[in-house]
Amino acid sequence: VHTGVLQAILTSTQEGPGGIGAISYSPDGRWLLSLQDDRTVTVWDVDTQSATFGEIIQQWMYTDYGYLHTVLFGADNQSAYVTSDNGTVLMINVFTGDIIREFGGADAVVVAIDLSPDNRHLLGGTISGALIEWDVETGQETRQFTGQPERMVGLRYSPDGHYVFVGSLSHATTMYELATGKPIRHFAGIGVLISPDGRYLFNSSDLANVNQWRIDTLPELLDWTRANRYVRDLTCEERAQYRIEPLCEAGG
């Protein structure tokens, strides 16, 4: 990232249609997951200090769930979440291939997922515009709301876990209040990336530009405005008109 130098090209020797459709880094930065078009999940070693850097560590195929759409590494660096054609989200162990848990209830394909900041909930967005949140430990649905008019292309929790940002093909990013499911604000552009402090949203308006948006809540914006706005001194006439003390002395 700092030098722009290409460190490695990861290449699978697997035969057949294996184009990569989605990738996800492990939180510790050691592993990379990729989804192939042939329903294969591949684990790569991307630790530059490792003797197996750039090599495939494991590969697992899941043929009973249709096309696999997106993947997200879990916080423990061992589990991952994979979305499938039948609306199910799979929680898998990336090193054994075992399916740990299935998250159901979606009426359409889940095309975007994210973990809550405390890693207790999984949020999924469907091709039909529904947002579904599940309990990670039980797999049970905790809330669901609809209203996103266009197909989602990405979603992110806010760092405090109170809001979710959803990007769509209509080149709009919508901020929802998670507790109520109500849209709070709209931002022009496609894609969703939130700064770690939760103050800024980054998206793109076209292939050449990246937008940076402030996403403070209304109370925060009002507090900032009160603290930073410029208030000029009142004239003597204005003080006298509105009886604002101290009044000017005669001839002042």
CSV table of C-alpha atoms in Angstrom, one decimal:
chain,number,residue,atom,x,y,z
A,1,VAL,CA,0.0,0.0,0.0
A,2,HIS,CA,2.8,2.5,0.9
A,3,THR,CA,5.0,1.7,-2.1
A,4,GLY,CA,2.7,0.3,-4.7
A,5,VAL,CA,5.0,-2.6,-5.2
A,6,LEU,CA,3.3,-5.9,-6.2
A,7,GLN,CA,4.1,-8.4,-3.5
A,8,ALA,CA,2.5,-11.5,-4.9
A,9,ILE,CA,0.0,-12.9,-7.4
A,10,LEU,CA,-2.1,-15.7,-5.8
A,11,THR,CA,-2.9,-18.3,-8.4
A,12,SER,CA,-5.0,-21.4,-8.1
A,13,THR,CA,-3.9,-24.6,-10.0
A,14,GLN,CA,-7.5,-26.0,-9.7
A,15,GLU,CA,-8.9,-26.9,-13.1
A,16,GLY,CA,-12.3,-25.8,-14.3
A,17,PRO,CA,-14.2,-22.5,-14.0
A,18,GLY,CA,-12.7,-21.1,-10.8
A,19,GLY,CA,-12.9,-17.3,-11.3
A,20,ILE,CA,-12.8,-15.4,-8.0
A,21,GLY,CA,-16.0,-13.6,-7.0
A,22,ALA,CA,-15.2,-12.3,-3.5
A,23,ILE,CA,-12.4,-12.1,-1.0
A,24,SER,CA,-12.0,-11.4,2.7
A,25,TYR,CA,-8.9,-10.8,5.0
A,26,SER,CA,-8.7,-12.4,8.4
A,27,PRO,CA,-8.6,-9.7,11.2
A,28,ASP,CA,-5.0,-10.7,12.1
A,29,GLY,CA,-3.9,-10.2,8.4
A,30,ARG,CA,-2.5,-13.7,8.1
A,31,TRP,CA,-5.1,-15.4,5.9
A,32,LEU,CA,-7.1,-14.5,2.8
A,33,LEU,CA,-10.4,-16.2,1.8
A,34,SER,CA,-11.6,-16.3,-1.8
A,35,LEU,CA,-14.8,-17.6,-3.3
A,36,GLN,CA,-14.5,-19.2,-6.7
A,37,ASP,CA,-17.3,-19.4,-9.3
A,38,ASP,CA,-17.3,-23.2,-8.9
A,39,ARG,CA,-18.5,-22.9,-5.2
A,40,THR,CA,-15.0,-23.4,-3.8
A,41,VAL,CA,-13.8,-21.6,-0.7
A,42,THR,CA,-10.0,-21.2,-0.7
A,43,VAL,CA,-7.7,-20.2,2.2
A,44,TRP,CA,-4.5,-18.5,1.2
A,45,ASP,CA,-1.5,-17.7,3.4
A,46,VAL,CA,-0.8,-14.0,3.0
A,47,ASP,CA,1.7,-13.6,5.8
A,48,THR,CA,4.8,-12.3,4.1
A,49,GLN,CA,7.0,-13.7,6.9
A,50,SER,CA,5.6,-17.2,6.5
A,51,ALA,CA,7.4,-20.0,4.6
A,52,THR,CA,4.1,-20.8,2.8
A,53,PHE,CA,3.4,-17.2,1.8
A,54,GLY,CA,1.2,-17.0,-1.3
A,55,GLU,CA,0.2,-20.7,-1.1
A,56,ILE,CA,-3.2,-22.4,-0.8
A,57,ILE,CA,-3.6,-23.8,2.7
A,58,GLN,CA,-7.1,-25.3,2.4
A,59,GLN,CA,-9.9,-25.6,-0.2
A,60,TRP,CA,-13.5,-26.6,0.5
A,61,MET,CA,-16.4,-27.0,-1.9
A,62,TYR,CA,-20.0,-26.4,-1.0
A,63,THR,CA,-22.2,-27.8,-3.8
A,64,ASP,CA,-25.6,-28.0,-2.0
A,65,TYR,CA,-26.2,-24.3,-1.7
A,66,GLY,CA,-25.9,-22.9,-5.2
A,67,TYR,CA,-23.7,-20.1,-6.2
A,68,LEU,CA,-21.7,-18.5,-3.4
A,69,HIS,CA,-21.9,-14.7,-3.4
A,70,THR,CA,-19.8,-13.1,-0.7
A,71,VAL,CA,-17.5,-14.1,2.2
A,72,LEU,CA,-16.5,-12.5,5.5
A,73,PHE,CA,-13.9,-13.6,8.0
A,74,GLY,CA,-14.9,-14.0,11.6
A,75,ALA,CA,-13.3,-12.2,14.5
A,76,ASP,CA,-11.6,-15.4,15.7
A,77,ASN,CA,-9.5,-15.8,12.5
A,78,GLN,CA,-10.9,-19.3,12.1
A,79,SER,CA,-14.5,-18.9,11.2
A,80,ALA,CA,-16.1,-17.3,8.1
A,81,TYR,CA,-19.5,-16.4,6.8
A,82,VAL,CA,-20.5,-17.3,3.3
A,83,THR,CA,-23.7,-16.3,1.5
A,84,SER,CA,-25.4,-18.6,-1.0
A,85,ASP,CA,-28.1,-18.7,-3.7
A,86,ASN,CA,-30.8,-20.2,-1.5
A,87,GLY,CA,-30.8,-17.3,0.9
A,88,THR,CA,-28.8,-19.1,3.6
A,89,VAL,CA,-25.7,-17.7,5.2
A,90,LEU,CA,-23.2,-20.4,6.3
A,91,MET,CA,-20.8,-20.1,9.2
A,92,ILE,CA,-17.8,-22.4,8.4
A,93,ASN,CA,-14.5,-23.3,10.0
A,94,VAL,CA,-12.1,-22.3,7.3
A,95,PHE,CA,-9.5,-24.9,8.3
A,96,THR,CA,-11.7,-27.9,8.6
A,97,GLY,CA,-14.5,-27.0,6.2
A,98,ASP,CA,-17.1,-27.9,8.7
A,99,ILE,CA,-20.4,-25.9,8.6
A,100,ILE,CA,-20.8,-24.6,12.2
A,101,ARG,CA,-24.1,-22.9,11.8
A,102,GLU,CA,-26.7,-21.8,9.2
A,103,PHE,CA,-28.5,-18.5,9.3
A,104,GLY,CA,-31.9,-18.6,7.6
A,105,GLY,CA,-35.0,-16.5,7.2
A,106,ALA,CA,-34.0,-14.5,4.1
A,107,ASP,CA,-36.6,-14.5,1.3
A,108,ALA,CA,-33.9,-13.9,-1.3
A,109,VAL,CA,-30.2,-14.1,-2.0
A,110,VAL,CA,-28.0,-12.4,0.7
A,111,VAL,CA,-25.6,-10.2,-1.3
A,112,ALA,CA,-23.9,-8.3,1.5
A,113,ILE,CA,-22.9,-9.1,5.1
A,114,ASP,CA,-21.1,-7.4,8.1
A,115,LEU,CA,-20.4,-8.3,11.7
A,116,SER,CA,-21.4,-5.9,14.5
A,117,PRO,CA,-18.6,-4.1,16.3
A,118,ASP,CA,-19.0,-6.4,19.4
A,119,ASN,CA,-19.1,-9.5,17.0
A,120,ARG,CA,-22.4,-10.7,18.6
A,121,HIS,CA,-24.6,-10.1,15.5
A,122,LEU,CA,-24.4,-10.7,11.8
A,123,LEU,CA,-26.2,-8.4,9.4
A,124,GLY,CA,-27.2,-9.4,5.9
A,125,GLY,CA,-28.7,-7.5,3.0
A,126,THR,CA,-30.8,-9.3,0.4
A,127,ILE,CA,-31.3,-8.8,-3.3
A,128,SER,CA,-34.9,-7.9,-2.5
A,129,GLY,CA,-34.0,-5.0,-0.2
A,130,ALA,CA,-34.4,-6.6,3.2
A,131,LEU,CA,-31.9,-6.2,6.1
A,132,ILE,CA,-31.7,-9.1,8.5
A,133,GLU,CA,-29.8,-9.3,11.7
A,134,TRP,CA,-28.9,-12.7,13.4
A,135,ASP,CA,-27.5,-13.7,16.7
A,136,VAL,CA,-24.1,-15.2,15.9
A,137,GLU,CA,-24.1,-17.7,18.8
A,138,THR,CA,-27.6,-19.1,18.2
A,139,GLY,CA,-28.2,-18.4,14.5
A,140,GLN,CA,-31.6,-16.9,15.4
A,141,GLU,CA,-33.0,-13.8,13.6
A,142,THR,CA,-33.1,-10.8,16.0
A,143,ARG,CA,-34.6,-8.2,13.6
A,144,GLN,CA,-35.6,-7.6,10.0
A,145,PHE,CA,-36.7,-4.6,8.1
A,146,THR,CA,-37.2,-3.7,4.5
A,147,GLY,CA,-37.4,-0.5,2.4
A,148,GLN,CA,-34.1,-0.5,0.5
A,149,PRO,CA,-35.4,0.1,-3.1
A,150,GLU,CA,-32.4,-1.0,-5.1
A,151,ARG,CA,-30.0,-4.0,-5.0
A,152,MET,CA,-27.4,-3.7,-2.3
A,153,VAL,CA,-23.8,-3.7,-3.1
A,154,GLY,CA,-22.4,-3.3,0.4
A,155,LEU,CA,-23.3,-2.6,4.0
A,156,ARG,CA,-21.4,-1.6,7.1
A,157,TYR,CA,-22.2,-1.2,10.8
A,158,SER,CA,-21.2,2.1,12.4
A,159,PRO,CA,-18.4,1.7,15.0
A,160,ASP,CA,-20.9,2.2,17.8
A,161,GLY,CA,-23.3,-0.4,16.4
A,162,HIS,CA,-26.3,1.9,16.4
A,163,TYR,CA,-26.5,2.5,12.6
A,164,VAL,CA,-26.0,0.7,9.4
A,165,PHE,CA,-24.9,2.1,6.0
A,166,VAL,CA,-26.2,0.5,2.9
A,167,GLY,CA,-24.9,1.1,-0.6
A,168,SER,CA,-27.0,0.3,-3.6
A,169,LEU,CA,-26.8,0.2,-7.4
A,170,SER,CA,-28.8,3.4,-7.6
A,171,HIS,CA,-25.6,5.2,-6.6
A,172,ALA,CA,-27.0,6.1,-3.1
A,173,THR,CA,-25.8,5.2,0.3
A,174,THR,CA,-28.5,5.2,3.0
A,175,MET,CA,-27.9,5.5,6.8
A,176,TYR,CA,-30.4,3.5,8.9
A,177,GLU,CA,-31.1,3.6,12.6
A,178,LEU,CA,-30.7,-0.1,13.5
A,179,ALA,CA,-33.1,-0.1,16.4
A,180,THR,CA,-36.1,1.3,14.4
A,181,GLY,CA,-35.1,0.4,10.8
A,182,LYS,CA,-35.8,4.0,9.8
A,183,PRO,CA,-33.6,5.8,7.2
A,184,ILE,CA,-31.8,8.7,8.7
A,185,ARG,CA,-29.9,10.2,5.8
A,186,HIS,CA,-28.9,9.7,2.2
A,187,PHE,CA,-25.5,10.2,0.6
A,188,ALA,CA,-24.9,10.3,-3.1
A,189,GLY,CA,-22.4,7.7,-4.4
A,190,ILE,CA,-21.8,3.9,-4.4
A,191,GLY,CA,-19.8,1.8,-2.0
A,192,VAL,CA,-19.5,1.9,1.8
A,193,LEU,CA,-16.5,2.5,3.9
A,194,ILE,CA,-16.6,4.0,7.4
A,195,SER,CA,-13.7,5.6,9.2
A,196,PRO,CA,-12.7,3.9,12.5
A,197,ASP,CA,-13.9,6.9,14.5
A,198,GLY,CA,-17.3,6.7,12.9
A,199,ARG,CA,-17.2,10.3,11.7
A,200,TYR,CA,-16.8,9.9,8.0
A,201,LEU,CA,-18.3,7.9,5.2
A,202,PHE,CA,-16.3,7.2,2.0
A,203,ASN,CA,-17.9,6.2,-1.3
A,204,SER,CA,-17.4,6.9,-5.0
A,205,SER,CA,-19.5,8.9,-7.4
A,206,ASP,CA,-17.9,7.5,-10.5
A,207,LEU,CA,-14.7,5.7,-11.5
A,208,ALA,CA,-12.5,8.7,-10.8
A,209,ASN,CA,-13.7,10.3,-7.6
A,210,VAL,CA,-13.9,9.3,-4.0
A,211,ASN,CA,-16.3,11.2,-1.7
A,212,GLN,CA,-15.8,11.9,2.0
A,213,TRP,CA,-18.9,12.7,4.0
A,214,ARG,CA,-19.4,13.8,7.6
A,215,ILE,CA,-21.9,11.4,9.2
A,216,ASP,CA,-22.3,13.0,12.7
A,217,THR,CA,-25.8,12.7,14.2
A,218,LEU,CA,-28.0,15.8,14.4
A,219,PRO,CA,-27.3,16.5,18.1
A,220,GLU,CA,-23.5,16.2,17.4
A,221,LEU,CA,-23.8,18.6,14.5
A,222,LEU,CA,-25.8,21.1,16.6
A,223,ASP,CA,-23.2,20.9,19.4
A,224,TRP,CA,-20.4,21.5,16.9
A,225,THR,CA,-22.3,24.4,15.3
A,226,ARG,CA,-22.8,26.1,18.7
A,227,ALA,CA,-19.2,25.6,19.6
A,228,ASN,CA,-17.8,26.8,16.3
A,229,ARG,CA,-20.2,29.4,14.9
A,230,TYR,CA,-19.1,33.0,14.6
A,231,VAL,CA,-21.4,35.5,16.4
A,232,ARG,CA,-20.6,39.1,15.8
A,233,ASP,CA,-20.9,41.9,18.4
A,234,LEU,CA,-24.3,43.6,18.4
A,235,THR,CA,-24.5,47.3,17.5
A,236,CYS,CA,-25.8,49.8,20.1
A,237,GLU,CA,-29.0,50.1,18.0
A,238,GLU,CA,-29.6,46.3,18.1
A,239,ARG,CA,-29.0,46.2,21.8
A,240,ALA,CA,-31.4,48.9,22.4
A,241,GLN,CA,-34.0,47.4,20.0
A,242,TYR,CA,-34.0,44.0,21.6
A,243,ARG,CA,-33.1,45.2,25.2
A,244,ILE,CA,-30.0,43.1,25.3
A,245,GLU,CA,-27.8,44.1,28.3
A,246,PRO,CA,-25.5,45.7,28.8
A,247,LEU,CA,-26.9,48.6,26.8
A,248,CYS,CA,-24.6,51.1,25.4
A,249,GLU,CA,-24.0,54.3,27.3
A,250,ALA,CA,-25.3,57.5,25.9
A,251,GLY,CA,-23.2,58.6,23.1
A,252,GLY,CA,-21.4,55.1,22.9
